[in-house]
Tab-separated table of C-alpha atoms in Angstrom:
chain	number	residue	atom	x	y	z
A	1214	UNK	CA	-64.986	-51.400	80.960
A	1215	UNK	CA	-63.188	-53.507	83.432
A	1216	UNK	CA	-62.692	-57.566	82.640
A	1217	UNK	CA	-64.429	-58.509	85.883
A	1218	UNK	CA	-67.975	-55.903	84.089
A	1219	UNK	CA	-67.034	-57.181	80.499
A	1220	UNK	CA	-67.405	-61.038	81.772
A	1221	UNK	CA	-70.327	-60.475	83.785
A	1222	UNK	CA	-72.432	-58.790	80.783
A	1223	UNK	CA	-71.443	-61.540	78.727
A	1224	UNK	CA	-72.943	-64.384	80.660
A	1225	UNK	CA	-76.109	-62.436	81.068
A	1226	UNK	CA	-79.041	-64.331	80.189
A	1227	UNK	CA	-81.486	-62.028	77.717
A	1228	UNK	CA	-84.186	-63.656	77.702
A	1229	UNK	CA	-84.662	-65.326	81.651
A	1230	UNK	CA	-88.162	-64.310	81.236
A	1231	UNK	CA	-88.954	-67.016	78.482
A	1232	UNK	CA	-89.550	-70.893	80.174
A	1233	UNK	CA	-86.744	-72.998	79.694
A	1234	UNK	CA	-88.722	-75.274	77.516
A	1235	UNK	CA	-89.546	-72.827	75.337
A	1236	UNK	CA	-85.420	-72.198	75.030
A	1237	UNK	CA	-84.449	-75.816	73.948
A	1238	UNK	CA	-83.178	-76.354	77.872
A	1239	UNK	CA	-85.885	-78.951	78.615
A	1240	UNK	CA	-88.716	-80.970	76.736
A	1241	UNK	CA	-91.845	-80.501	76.505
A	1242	UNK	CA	-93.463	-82.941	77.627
A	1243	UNK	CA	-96.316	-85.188	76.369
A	1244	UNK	CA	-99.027	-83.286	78.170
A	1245	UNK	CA	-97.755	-79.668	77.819
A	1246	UNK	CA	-96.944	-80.795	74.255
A	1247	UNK	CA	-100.731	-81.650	73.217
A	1248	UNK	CA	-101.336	-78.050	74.332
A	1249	UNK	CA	-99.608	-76.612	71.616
A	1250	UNK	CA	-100.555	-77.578	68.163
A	1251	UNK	CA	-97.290	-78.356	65.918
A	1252	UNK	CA	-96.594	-79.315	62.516
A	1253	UNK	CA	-94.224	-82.131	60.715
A	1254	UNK	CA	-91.124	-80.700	58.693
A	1255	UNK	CA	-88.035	-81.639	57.976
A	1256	UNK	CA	-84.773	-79.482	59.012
A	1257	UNK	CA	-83.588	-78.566	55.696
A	1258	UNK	CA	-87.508	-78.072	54.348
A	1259	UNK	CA	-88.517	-75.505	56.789
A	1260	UNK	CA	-87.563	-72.754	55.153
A	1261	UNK	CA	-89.875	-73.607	52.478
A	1262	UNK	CA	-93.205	-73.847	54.208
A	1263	UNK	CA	-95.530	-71.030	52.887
A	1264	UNK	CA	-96.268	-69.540	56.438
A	1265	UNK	CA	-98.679	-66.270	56.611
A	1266	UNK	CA	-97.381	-62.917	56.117
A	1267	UNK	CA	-99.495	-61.648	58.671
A	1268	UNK	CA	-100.123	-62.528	62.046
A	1269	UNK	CA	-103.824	-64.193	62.611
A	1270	UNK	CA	-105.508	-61.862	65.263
A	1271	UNK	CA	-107.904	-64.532	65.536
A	1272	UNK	CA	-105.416	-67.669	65.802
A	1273	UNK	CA	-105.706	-69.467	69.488
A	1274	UNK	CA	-101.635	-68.264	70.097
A	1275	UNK	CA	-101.964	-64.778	68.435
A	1276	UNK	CA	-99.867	-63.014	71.647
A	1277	UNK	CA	-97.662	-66.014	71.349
A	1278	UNK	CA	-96.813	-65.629	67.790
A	1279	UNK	CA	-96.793	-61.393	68.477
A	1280	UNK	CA	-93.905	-62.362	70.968
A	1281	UNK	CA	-92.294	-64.656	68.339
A	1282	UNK	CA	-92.561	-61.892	65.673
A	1283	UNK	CA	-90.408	-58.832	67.655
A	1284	UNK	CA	-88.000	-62.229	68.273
A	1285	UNK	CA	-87.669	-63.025	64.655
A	1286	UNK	CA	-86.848	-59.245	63.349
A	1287	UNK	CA	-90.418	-58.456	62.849
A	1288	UNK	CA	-90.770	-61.262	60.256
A	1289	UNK	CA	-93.093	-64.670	59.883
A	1290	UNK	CA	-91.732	-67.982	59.526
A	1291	UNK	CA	-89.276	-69.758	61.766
A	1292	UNK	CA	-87.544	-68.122	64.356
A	1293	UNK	CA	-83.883	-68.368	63.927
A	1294	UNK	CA	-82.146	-69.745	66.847
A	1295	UNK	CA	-85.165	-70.952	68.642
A	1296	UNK	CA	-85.109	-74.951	69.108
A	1297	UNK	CA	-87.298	-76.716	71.177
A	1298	UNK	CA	-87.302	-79.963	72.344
A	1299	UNK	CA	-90.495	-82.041	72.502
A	1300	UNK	CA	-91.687	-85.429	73.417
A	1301	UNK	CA	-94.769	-86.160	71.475
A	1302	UNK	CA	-94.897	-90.075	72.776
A	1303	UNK	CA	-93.267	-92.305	74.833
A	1304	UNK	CA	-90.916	-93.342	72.922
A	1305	UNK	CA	-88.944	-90.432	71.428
A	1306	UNK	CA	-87.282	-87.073	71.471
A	1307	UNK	CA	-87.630	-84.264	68.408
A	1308	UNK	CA	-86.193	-81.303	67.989
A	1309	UNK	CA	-88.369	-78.469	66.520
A	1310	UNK	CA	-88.437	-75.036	65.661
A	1311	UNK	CA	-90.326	-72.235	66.935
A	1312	UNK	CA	-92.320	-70.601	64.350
A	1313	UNK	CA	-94.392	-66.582	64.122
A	1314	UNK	CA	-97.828	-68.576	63.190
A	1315	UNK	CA	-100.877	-68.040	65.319
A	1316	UNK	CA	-102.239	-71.436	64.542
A	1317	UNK	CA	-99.413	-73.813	64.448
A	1318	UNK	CA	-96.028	-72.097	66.251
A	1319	UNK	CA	-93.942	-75.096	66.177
A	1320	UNK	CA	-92.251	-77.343	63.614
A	1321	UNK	CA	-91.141	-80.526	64.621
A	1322	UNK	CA	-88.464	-82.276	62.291
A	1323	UNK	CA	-88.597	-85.476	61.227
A	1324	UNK	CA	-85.278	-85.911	60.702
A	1325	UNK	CA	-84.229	-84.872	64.590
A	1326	UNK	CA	-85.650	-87.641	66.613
A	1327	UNK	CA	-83.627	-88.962	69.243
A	1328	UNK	CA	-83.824	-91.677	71.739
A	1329	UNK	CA	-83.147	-89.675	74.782
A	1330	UNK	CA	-83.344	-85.773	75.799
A	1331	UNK	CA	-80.141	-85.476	76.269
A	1332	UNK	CA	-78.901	-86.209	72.853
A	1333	UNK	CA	-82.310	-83.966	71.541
A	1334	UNK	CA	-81.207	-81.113	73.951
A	1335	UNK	CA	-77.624	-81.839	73.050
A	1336	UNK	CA	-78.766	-81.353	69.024
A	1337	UNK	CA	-80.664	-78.417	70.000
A	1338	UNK	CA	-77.943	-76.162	71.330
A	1339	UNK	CA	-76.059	-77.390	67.985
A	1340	UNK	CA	-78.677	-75.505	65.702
A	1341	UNK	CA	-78.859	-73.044	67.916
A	1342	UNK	CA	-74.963	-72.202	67.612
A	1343	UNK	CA	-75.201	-73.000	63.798
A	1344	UNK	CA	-77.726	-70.965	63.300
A	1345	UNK	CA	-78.102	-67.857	66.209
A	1346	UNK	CA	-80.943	-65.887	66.102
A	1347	UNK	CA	-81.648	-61.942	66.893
A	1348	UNK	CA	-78.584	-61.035	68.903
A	1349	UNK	CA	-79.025	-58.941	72.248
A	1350	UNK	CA	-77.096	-55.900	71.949
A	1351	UNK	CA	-76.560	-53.870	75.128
């Protein structure tokens, strides 16, 4: 493979077909944010919630959490590498975590509020590098 083809794969993005604020690369917002239900965690505690080991066929974002599932190596829970950003008031940032749960598919963290979505985006791509998730391999 050339350097110019090698290059050009690499910067590839995988997963174009997901919204950007479902990525971490902007906020959701107030009113998209009271559309989805989340829960409050803490970064470091998240791996300890009991989440389902089935999806709920019956949960309001069953195809969401489906999605989330082939995402997360066919396992509930959080989804390695997949930060969100959300503004649940006026007057902060938090960074959360998508999770495989048909009822509740994102964590916020209590312990990632920010001032500004910069910083929370900033934070975001942090974890995300920390921590990647399922790797696209092609």
């Amino acid at each position: 493979m050339t350097e110019d083809k090698k290059n050009k794969h690499e910067g590839k993005d995988h997963y174009w077909w997901i919204h950007p604020k479902l990525r971490g690369g902007q906020a959701l917002e107030k009113n998209f944010a009271d559309s989805m239900k989340w829960q409050w965690s803490n970064s470091e505690e998240i791996n300890k919630i009991e989440f389902p080991p089935l999806i709920d066929e019956d949960g309001p974002y069953s195809e969401f959490a489906k999605l989330l599932y082939k995402l997360n190596s066919y396992k509930t829970g959080p989804v390695k590498g997949w930060y969100v950003v959300v503004r649940p008031n006026n007057k902060e940032y938090v960074v959360g975590q998508l999770c495989v749960d048909s009822n509740i598919p994102v964590c916020l963290f209590e312990n990632e509020k920010f001032q500004t979505e910069n910083e929370a985006k900033s934070r975001a791509a942090k974890l995300r590098a920390l921590y990647p998730g399922l790797m696209h391999v092609s």
